[in-house]
mmCIF file with all atom_site columns, C-alpha atoms in Angstrom:
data_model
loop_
_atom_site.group_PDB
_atom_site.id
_atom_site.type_symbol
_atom_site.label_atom_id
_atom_site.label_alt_id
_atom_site.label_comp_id
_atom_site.label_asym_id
_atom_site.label_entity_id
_atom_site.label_seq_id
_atom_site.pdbx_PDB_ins_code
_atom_site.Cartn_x
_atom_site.Cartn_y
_atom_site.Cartn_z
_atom_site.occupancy
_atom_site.B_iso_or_equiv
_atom_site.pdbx_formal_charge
_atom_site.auth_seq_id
_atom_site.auth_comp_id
_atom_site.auth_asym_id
_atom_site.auth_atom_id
_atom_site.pdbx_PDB_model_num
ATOM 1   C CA . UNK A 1 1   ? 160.117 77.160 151.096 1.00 0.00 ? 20  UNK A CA 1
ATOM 2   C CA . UNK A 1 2   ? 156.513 78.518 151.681 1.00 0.00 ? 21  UNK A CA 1
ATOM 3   C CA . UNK A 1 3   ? 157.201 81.226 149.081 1.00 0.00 ? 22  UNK A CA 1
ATOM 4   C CA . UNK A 1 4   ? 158.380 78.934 146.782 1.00 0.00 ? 23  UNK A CA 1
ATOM 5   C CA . UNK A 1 5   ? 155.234 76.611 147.199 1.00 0.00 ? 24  UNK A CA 1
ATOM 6   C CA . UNK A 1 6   ? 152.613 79.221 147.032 1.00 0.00 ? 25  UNK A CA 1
ATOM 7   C CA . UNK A 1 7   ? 154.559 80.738 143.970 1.00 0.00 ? 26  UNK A CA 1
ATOM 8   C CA . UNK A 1 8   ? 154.247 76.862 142.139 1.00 0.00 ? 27  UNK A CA 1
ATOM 9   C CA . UNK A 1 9   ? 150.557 76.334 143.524 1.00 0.00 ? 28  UNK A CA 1
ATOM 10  C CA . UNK A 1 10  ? 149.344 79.535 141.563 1.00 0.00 ? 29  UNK A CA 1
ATOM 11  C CA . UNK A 1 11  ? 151.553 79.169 138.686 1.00 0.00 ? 30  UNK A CA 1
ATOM 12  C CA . UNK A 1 12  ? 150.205 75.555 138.221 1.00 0.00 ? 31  UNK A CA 1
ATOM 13  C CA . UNK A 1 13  ? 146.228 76.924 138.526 1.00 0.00 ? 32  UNK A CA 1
ATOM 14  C CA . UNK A 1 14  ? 146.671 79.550 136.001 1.00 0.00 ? 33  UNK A CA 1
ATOM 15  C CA . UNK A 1 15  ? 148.311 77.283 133.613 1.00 0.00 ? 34  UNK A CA 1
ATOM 16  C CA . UNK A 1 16  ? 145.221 74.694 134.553 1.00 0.00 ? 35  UNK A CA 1
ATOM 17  C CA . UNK A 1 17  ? 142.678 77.600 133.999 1.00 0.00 ? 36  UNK A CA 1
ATOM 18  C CA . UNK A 1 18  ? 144.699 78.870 130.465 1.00 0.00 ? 37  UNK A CA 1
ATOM 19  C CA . UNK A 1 19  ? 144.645 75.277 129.805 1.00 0.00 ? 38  UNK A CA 1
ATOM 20  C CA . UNK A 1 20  ? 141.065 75.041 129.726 1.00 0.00 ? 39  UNK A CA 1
ATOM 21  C CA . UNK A 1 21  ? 140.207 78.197 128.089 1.00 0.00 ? 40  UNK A CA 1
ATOM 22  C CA . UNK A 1 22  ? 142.241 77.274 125.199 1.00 0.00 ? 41  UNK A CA 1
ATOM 23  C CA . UNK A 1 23  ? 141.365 73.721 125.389 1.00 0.00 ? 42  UNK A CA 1
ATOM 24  C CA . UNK A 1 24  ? 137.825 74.974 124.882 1.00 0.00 ? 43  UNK A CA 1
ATOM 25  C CA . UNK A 1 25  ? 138.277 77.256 122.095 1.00 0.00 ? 44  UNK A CA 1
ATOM 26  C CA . UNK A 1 26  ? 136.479 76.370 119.022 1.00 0.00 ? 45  UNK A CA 1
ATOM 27  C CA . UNK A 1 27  ? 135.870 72.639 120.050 1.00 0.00 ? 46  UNK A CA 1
ATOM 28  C CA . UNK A 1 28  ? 132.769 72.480 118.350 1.00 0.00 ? 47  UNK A CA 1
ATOM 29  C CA . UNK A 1 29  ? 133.537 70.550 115.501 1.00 0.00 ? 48  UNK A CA 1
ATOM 30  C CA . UNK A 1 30  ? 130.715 71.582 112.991 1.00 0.00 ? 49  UNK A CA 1
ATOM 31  C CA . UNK A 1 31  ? 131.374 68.497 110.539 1.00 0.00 ? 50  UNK A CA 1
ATOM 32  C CA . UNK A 1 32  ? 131.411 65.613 112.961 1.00 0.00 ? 51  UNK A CA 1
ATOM 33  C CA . UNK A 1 33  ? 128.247 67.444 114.257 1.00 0.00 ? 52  UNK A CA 1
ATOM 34  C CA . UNK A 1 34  ? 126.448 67.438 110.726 1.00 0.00 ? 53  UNK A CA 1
ATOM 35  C CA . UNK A 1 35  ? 127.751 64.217 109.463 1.00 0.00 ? 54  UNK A CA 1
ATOM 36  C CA . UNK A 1 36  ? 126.009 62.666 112.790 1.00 0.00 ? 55  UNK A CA 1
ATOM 37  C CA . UNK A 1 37  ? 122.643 64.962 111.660 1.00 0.00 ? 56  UNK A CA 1
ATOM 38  C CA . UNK A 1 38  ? 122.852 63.107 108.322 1.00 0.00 ? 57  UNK A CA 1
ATOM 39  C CA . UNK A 1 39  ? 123.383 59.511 109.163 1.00 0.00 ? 58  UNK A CA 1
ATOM 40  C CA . UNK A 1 40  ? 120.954 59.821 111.919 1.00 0.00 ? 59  UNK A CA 1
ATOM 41  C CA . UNK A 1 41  ? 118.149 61.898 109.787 1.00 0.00 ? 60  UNK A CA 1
ATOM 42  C CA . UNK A 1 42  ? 115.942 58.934 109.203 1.00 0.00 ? 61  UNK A CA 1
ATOM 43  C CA . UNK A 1 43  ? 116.981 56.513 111.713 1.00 0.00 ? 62  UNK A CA 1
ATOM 44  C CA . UNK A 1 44  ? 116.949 56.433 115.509 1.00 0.00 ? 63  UNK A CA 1
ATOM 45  C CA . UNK A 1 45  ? 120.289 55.900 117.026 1.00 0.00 ? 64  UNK A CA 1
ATOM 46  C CA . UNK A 1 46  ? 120.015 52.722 120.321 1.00 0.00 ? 65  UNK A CA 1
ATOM 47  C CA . UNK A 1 47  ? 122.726 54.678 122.038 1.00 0.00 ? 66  UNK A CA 1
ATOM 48  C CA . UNK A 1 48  ? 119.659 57.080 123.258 1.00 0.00 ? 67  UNK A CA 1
ATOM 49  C CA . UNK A 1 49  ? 116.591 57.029 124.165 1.00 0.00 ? 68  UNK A CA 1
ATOM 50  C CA . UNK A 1 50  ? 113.676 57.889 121.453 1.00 0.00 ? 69  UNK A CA 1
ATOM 51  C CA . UNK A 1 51  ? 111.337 59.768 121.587 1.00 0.00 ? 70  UNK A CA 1
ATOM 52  C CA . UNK A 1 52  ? 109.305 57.918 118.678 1.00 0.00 ? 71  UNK A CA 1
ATOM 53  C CA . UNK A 1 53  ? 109.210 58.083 114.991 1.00 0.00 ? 72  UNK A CA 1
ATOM 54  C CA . UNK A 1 54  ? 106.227 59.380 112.474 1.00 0.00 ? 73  UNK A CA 1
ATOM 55  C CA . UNK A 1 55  ? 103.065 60.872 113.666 1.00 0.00 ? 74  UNK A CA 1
ATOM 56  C CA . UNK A 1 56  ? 103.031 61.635 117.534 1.00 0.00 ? 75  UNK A CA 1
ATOM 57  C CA . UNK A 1 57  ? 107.107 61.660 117.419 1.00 0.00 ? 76  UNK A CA 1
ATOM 58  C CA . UNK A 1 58  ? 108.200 63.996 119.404 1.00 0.00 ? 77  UNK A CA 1
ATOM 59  C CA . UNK A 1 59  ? 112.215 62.851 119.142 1.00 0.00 ? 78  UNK A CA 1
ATOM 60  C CA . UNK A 1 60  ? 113.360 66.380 117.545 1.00 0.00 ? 79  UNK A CA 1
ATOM 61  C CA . UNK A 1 61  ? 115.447 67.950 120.269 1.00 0.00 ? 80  UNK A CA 1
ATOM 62  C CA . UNK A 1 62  ? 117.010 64.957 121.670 1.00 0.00 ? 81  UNK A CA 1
ATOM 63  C CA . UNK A 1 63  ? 117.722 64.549 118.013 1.00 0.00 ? 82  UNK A CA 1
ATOM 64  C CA . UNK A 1 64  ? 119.376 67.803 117.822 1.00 0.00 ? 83  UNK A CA 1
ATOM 65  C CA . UNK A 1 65  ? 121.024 67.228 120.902 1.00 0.00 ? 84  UNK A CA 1
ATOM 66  C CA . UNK A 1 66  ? 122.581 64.112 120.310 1.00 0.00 ? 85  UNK A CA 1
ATOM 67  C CA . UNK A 1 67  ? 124.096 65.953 116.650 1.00 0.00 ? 86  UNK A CA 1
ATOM 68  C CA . UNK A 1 68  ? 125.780 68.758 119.167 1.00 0.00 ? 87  UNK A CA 1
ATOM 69  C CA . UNK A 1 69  ? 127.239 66.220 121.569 1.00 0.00 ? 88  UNK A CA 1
ATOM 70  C CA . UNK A 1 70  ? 128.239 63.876 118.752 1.00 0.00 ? 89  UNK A CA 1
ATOM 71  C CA . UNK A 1 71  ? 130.248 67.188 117.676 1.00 0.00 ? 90  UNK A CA 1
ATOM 72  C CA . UNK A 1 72  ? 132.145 67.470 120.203 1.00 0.00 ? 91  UNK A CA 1
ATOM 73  C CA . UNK A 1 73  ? 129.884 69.871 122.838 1.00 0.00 ? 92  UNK A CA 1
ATOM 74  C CA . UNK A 1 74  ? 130.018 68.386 126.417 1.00 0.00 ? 93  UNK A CA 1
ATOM 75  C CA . UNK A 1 75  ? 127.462 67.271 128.287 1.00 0.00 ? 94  UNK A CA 1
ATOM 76  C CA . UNK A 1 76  ? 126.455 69.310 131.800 1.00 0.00 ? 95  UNK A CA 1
ATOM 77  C CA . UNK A 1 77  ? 126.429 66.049 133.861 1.00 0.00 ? 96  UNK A CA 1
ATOM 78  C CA . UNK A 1 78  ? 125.990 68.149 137.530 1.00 0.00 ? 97  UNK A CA 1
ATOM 79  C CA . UNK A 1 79  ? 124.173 66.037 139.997 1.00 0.00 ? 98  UNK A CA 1
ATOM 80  C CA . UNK A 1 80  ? 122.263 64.170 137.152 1.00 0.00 ? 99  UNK A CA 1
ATOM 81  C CA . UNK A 1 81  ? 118.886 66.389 137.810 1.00 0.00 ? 100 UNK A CA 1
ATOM 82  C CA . UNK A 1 82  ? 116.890 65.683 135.064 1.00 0.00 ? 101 UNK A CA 1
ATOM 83  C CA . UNK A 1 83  ? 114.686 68.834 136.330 1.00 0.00 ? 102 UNK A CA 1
ATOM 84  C CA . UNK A 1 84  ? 117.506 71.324 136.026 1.00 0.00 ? 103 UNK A CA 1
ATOM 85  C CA . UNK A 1 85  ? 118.083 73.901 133.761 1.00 0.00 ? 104 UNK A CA 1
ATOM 86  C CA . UNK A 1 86  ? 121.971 73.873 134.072 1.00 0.00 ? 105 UNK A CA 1
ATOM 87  C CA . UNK A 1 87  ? 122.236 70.419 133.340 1.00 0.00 ? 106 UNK A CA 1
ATOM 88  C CA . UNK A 1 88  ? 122.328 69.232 129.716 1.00 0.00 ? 107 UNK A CA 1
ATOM 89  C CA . UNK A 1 89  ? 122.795 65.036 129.503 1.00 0.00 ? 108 UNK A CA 1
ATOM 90  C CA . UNK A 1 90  ? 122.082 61.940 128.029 1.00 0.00 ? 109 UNK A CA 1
ATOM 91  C CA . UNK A 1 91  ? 123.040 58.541 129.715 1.00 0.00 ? 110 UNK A CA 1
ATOM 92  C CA . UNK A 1 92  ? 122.257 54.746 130.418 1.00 0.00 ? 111 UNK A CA 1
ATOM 93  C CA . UNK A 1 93  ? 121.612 53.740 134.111 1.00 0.00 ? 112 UNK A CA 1
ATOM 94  C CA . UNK A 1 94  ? 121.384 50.276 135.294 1.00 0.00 ? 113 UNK A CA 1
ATOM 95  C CA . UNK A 1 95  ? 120.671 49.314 131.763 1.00 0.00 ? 114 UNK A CA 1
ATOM 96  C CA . UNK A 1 96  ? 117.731 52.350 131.690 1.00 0.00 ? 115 UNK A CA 1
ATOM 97  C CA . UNK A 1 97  ? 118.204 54.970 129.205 1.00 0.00 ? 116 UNK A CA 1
ATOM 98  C CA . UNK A 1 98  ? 117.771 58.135 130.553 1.00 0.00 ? 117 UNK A CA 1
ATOM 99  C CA . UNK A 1 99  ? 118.170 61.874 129.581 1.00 0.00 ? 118 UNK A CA 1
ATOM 100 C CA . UNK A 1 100 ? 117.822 65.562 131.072 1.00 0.00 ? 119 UNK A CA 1
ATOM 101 C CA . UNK A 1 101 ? 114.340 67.120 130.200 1.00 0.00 ? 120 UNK A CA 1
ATOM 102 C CA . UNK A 1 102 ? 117.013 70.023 128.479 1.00 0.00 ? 121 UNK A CA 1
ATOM 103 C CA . UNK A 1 103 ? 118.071 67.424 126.394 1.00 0.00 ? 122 UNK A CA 1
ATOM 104 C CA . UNK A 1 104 ? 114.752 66.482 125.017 1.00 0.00 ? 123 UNK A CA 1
ATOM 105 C CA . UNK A 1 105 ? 112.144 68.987 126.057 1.00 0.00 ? 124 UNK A CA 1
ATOM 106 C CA . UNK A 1 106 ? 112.261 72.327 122.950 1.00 0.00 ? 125 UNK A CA 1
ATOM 107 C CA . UNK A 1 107 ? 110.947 74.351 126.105 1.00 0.00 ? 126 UNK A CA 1
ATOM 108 C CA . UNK A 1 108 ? 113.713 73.299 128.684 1.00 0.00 ? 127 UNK A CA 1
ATOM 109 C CA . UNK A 1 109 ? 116.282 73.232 126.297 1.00 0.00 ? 128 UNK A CA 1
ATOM 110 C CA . UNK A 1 110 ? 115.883 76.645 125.140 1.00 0.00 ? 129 UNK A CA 1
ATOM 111 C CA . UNK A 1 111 ? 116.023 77.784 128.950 1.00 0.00 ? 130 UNK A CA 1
ATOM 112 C CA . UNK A 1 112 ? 119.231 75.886 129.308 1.00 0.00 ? 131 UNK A CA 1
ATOM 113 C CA . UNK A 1 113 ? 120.713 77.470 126.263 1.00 0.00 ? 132 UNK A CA 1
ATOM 114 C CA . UNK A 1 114 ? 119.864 81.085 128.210 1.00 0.00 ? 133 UNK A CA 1
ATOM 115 C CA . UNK A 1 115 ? 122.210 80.110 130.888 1.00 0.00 ? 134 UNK A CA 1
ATOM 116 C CA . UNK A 1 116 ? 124.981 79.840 128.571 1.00 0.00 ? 135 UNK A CA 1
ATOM 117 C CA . UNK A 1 117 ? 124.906 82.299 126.014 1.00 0.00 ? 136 UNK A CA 1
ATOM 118 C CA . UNK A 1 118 ? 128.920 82.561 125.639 1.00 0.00 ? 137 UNK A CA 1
ATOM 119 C CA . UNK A 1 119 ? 128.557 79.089 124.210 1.00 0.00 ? 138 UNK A CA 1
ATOM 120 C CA . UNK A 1 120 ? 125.302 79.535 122.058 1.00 0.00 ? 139 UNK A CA 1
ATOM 121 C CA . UNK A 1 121 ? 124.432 83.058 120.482 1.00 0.00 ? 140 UNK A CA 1
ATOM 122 C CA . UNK A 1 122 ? 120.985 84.161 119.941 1.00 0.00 ? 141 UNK A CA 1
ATOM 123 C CA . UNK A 1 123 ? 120.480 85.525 116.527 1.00 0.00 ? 142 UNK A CA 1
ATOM 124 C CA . UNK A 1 124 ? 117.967 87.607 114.411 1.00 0.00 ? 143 UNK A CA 1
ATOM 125 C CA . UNK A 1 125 ? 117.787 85.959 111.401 1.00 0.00 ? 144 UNK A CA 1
ATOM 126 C CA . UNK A 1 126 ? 118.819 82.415 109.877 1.00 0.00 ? 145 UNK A CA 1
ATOM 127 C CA . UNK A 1 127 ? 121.729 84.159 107.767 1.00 0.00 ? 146 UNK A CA 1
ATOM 128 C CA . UNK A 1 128 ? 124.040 84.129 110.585 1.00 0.00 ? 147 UNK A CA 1
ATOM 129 C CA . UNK A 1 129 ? 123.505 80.486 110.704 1.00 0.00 ? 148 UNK A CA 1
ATOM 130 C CA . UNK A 1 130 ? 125.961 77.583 109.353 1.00 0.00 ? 149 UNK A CA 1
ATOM 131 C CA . UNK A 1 131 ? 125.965 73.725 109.054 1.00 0.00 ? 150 UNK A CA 1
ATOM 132 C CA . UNK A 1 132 ? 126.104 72.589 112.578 1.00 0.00 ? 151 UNK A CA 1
ATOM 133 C CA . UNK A 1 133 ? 123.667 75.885 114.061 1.00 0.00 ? 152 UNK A CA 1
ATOM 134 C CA . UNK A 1 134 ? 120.146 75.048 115.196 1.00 0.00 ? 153 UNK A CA 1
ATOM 135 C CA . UNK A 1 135 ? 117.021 76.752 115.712 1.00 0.00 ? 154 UNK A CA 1
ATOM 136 C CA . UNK A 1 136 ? 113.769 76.703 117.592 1.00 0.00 ? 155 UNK A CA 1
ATOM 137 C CA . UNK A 1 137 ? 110.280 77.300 116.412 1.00 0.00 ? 156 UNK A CA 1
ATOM 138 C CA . UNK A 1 138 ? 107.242 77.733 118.016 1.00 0.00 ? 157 UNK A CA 1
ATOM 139 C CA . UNK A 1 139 ? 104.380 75.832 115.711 1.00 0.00 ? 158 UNK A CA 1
ATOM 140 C CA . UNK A 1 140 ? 101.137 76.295 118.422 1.00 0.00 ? 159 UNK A CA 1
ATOM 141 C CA . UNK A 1 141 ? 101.188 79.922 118.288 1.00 0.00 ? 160 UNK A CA 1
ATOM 142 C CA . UNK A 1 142 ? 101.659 80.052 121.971 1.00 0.00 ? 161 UNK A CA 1
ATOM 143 C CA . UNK A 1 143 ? 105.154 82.127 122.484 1.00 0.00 ? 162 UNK A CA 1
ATOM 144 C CA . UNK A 1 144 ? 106.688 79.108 123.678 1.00 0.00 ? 163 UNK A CA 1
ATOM 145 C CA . UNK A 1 145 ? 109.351 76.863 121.388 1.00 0.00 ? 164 UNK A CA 1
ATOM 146 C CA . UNK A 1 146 ? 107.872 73.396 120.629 1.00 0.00 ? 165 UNK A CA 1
ATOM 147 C CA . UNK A 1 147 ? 110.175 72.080 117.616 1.00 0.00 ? 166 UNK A CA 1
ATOM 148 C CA . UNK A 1 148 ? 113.794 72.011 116.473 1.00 0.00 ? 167 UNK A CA 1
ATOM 149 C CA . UNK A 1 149 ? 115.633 72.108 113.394 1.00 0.00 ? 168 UNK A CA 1
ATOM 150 C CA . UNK A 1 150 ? 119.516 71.539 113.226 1.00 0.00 ? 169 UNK A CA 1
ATOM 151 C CA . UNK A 1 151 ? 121.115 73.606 110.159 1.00 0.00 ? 170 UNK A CA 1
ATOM 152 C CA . UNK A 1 152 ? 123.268 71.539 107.926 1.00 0.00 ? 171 UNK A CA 1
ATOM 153 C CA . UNK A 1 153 ? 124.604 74.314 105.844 1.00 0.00 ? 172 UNK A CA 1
ATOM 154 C CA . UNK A 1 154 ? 123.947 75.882 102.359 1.00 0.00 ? 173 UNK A CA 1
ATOM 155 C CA . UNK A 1 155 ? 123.317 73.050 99.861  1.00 0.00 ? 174 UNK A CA 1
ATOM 156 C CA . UNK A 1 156 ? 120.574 71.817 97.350  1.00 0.00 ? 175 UNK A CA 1
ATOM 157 C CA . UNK A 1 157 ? 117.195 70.712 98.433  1.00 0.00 ? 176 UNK A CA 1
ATOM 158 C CA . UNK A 1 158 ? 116.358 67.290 98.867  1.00 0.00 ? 177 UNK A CA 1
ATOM 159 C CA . UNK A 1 159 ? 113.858 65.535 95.959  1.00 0.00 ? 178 UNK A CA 1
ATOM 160 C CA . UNK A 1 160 ? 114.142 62.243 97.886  1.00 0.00 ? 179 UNK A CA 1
ATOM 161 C CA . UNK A 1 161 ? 109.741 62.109 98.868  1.00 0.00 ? 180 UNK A CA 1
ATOM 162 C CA . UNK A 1 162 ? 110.822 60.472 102.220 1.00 0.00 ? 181 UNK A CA 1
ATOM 163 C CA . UNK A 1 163 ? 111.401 63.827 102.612 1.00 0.00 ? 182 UNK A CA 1
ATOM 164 C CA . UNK A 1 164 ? 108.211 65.559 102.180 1.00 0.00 ? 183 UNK A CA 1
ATOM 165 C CA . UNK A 1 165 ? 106.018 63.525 104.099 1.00 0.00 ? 184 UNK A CA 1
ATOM 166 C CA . UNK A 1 166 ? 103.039 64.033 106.709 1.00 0.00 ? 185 UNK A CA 1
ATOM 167 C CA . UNK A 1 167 ? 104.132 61.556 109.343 1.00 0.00 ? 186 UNK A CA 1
ATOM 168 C CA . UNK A 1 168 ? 101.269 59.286 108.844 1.00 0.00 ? 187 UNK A CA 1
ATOM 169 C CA . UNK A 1 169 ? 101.914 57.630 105.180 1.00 0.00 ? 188 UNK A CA 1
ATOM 170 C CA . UNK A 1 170 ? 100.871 60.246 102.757 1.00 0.00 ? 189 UNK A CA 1
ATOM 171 C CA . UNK A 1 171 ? 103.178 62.160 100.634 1.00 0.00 ? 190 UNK A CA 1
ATOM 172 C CA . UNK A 1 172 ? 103.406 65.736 100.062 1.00 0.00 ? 191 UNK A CA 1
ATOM 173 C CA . UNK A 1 173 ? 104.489 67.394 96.743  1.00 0.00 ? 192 UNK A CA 1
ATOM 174 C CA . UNK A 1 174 ? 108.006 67.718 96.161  1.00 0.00 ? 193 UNK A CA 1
ATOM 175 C CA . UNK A 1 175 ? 109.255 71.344 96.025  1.00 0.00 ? 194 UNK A CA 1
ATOM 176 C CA . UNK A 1 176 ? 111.637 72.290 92.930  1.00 0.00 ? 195 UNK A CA 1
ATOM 177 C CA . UNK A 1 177 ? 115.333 71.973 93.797  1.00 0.00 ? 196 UNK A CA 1
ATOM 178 C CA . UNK A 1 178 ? 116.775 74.982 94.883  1.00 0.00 ? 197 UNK A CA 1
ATOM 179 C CA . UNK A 1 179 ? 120.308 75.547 96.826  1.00 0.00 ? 198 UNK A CA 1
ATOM 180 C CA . UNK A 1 180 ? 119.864 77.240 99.670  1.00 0.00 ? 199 UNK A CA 1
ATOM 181 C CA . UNK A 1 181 ? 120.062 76.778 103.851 1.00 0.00 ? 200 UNK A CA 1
ATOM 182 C CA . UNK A 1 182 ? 119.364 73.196 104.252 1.00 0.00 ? 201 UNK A CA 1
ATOM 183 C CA . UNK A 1 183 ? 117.636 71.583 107.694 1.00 0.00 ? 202 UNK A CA 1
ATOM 184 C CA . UNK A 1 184 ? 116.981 68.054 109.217 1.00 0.00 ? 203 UNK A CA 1
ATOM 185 C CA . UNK A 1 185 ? 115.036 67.599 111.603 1.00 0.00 ? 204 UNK A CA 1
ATOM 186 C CA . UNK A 1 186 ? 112.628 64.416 113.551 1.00 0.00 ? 205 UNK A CA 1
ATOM 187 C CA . UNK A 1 187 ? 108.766 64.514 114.066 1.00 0.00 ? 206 UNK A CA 1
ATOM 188 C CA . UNK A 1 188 ? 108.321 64.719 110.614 1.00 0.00 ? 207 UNK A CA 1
ATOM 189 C CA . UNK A 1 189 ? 112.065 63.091 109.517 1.00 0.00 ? 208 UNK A CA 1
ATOM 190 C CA . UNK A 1 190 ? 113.095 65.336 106.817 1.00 0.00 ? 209 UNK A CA 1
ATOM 191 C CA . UNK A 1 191 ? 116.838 65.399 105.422 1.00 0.00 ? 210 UNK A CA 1
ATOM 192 C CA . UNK A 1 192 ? 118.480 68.181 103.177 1.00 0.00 ? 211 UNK A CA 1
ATOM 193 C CA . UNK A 1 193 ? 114.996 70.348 102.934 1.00 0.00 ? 212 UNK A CA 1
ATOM 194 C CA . UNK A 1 194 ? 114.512 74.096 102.706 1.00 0.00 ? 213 UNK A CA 1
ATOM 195 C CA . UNK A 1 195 ? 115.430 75.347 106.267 1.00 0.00 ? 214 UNK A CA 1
ATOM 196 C CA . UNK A 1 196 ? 111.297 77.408 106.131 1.00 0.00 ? 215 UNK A CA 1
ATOM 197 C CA . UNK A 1 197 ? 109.675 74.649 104.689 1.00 0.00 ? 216 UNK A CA 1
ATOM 198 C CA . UNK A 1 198 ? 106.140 74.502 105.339 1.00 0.00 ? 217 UNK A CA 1
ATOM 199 C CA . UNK A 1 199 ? 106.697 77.490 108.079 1.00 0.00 ? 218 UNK A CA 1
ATOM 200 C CA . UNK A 1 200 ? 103.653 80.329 108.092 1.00 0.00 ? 219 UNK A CA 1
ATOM 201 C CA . UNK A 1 201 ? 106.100 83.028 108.101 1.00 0.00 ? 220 UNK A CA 1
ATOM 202 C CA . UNK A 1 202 ? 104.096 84.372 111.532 1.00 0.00 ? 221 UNK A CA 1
ATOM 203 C CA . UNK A 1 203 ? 105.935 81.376 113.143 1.00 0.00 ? 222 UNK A CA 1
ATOM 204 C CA . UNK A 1 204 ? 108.336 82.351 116.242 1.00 0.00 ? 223 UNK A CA 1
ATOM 205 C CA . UNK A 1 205 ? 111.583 81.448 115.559 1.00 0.00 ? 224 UNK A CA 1
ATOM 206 C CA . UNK A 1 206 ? 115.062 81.012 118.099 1.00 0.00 ? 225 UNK A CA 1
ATOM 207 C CA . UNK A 1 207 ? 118.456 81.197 115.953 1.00 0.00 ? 226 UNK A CA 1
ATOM 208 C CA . UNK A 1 208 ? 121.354 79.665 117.897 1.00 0.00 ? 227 UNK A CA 1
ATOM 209 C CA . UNK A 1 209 ? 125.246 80.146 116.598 1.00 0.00 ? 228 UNK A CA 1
ATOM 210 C CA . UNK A 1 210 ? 127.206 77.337 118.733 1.00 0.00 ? 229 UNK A CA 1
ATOM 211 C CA . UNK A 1 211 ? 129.874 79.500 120.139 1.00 0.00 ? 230 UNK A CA 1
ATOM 212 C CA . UNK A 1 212 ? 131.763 76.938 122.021 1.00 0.00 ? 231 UNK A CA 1
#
């Protein structure tokens, strides 16, 4: 009877494990993911916490964030430590919303996605990204990542000026349509714009691939 119990308990934990492997297995649904990065490109969504809007916003990787759980990648709940860098969440507390500093924070959040590299893949260049792929960029010159932009695919540029603003009320020019990778991003909101736009090419970039 002991064989026959010890037999069942590991057959039952390596169908659990297969289970979860294959449950896993390209989860990351890359539509969902952009349609949220679209709806949500010049709005805040009251499900999170925001991290303001215009000039002095600095709501860009919870914005990203929310577009990757929204398609379909978990949240790292743990023990709730907002000052880990395993732990990757967004929740609401006693009516208090609340978030991981990897959820929000370019700088944590790139640390976090180090931990994990079978589920995001560092790249060298932005053509090994696709709608649904992020990336990092570091605008102060000072090697570390301070803004995010979440790749919505290959597509035509926006000519919509709430697009090519400076955050404060004054317009910029409006580039010539082209097709090409296409980027939102918050802090400045821009939808469907030239995934380099207005980057010095001496900026440092992070390309992520979502794995998961």
């Amino acid at each position: 009877m002991k064989h026959k119990i010890r037999i069942l308990y590991i057959s039952i934990i390596i169908l659990a494990v297969f289970s979860v492997s294959t449950a896993r297995a390209g989860s990351y649904n890359r539509t969902n993911a952009v349609n949220y990065a679209d709806t949500w490109a010049h709005d805040r969504n009251s499900a999170y916490k925001s991290y303001g809007s215009g000039c002095g916003c600095t709501d860009c990787t919870n914005y990203v964030s929310q577009a990757l759980y929204n398609g379909g990648y978990p949240m790292r709940t743990g023990n709730w430590n907002a000052d880990s860098y395993f732990e990757w969440w967004s929740r609401i507390y006693l009516f208090v919303k609340q978030n991981s500093k990897t959820w929000s924070a370019t700088d944590w959040f790139n640390t976090y996605l180090a931990q994990f590299p079978s589920e995001f893949q560092y790249v060298t260049s932005y053509t090994s990204l696709s709608g649904g792929d992020f990336f990092l960029l570091d605008l102060t010159g000072d090697g570390i990542p301070d803004h995010a932009r979440f790749v919505v695919g290959n597509g035509y540029t926006s000519t919509n000026q709430a697009d090519y603003t400076h955050g404060w009320g004054s317009n910029e020019q409006i580039p010539s349509q082209v097709y090409t990778l296409i980027i939102n991003q918050h802090c400045v909101d821009r939808k469907h714009v030239r995934w380099n736009y207005n980057l010095p090419s001496s900026t440092g970039r992070w390309y992520y691939h979502v794995t998961w």
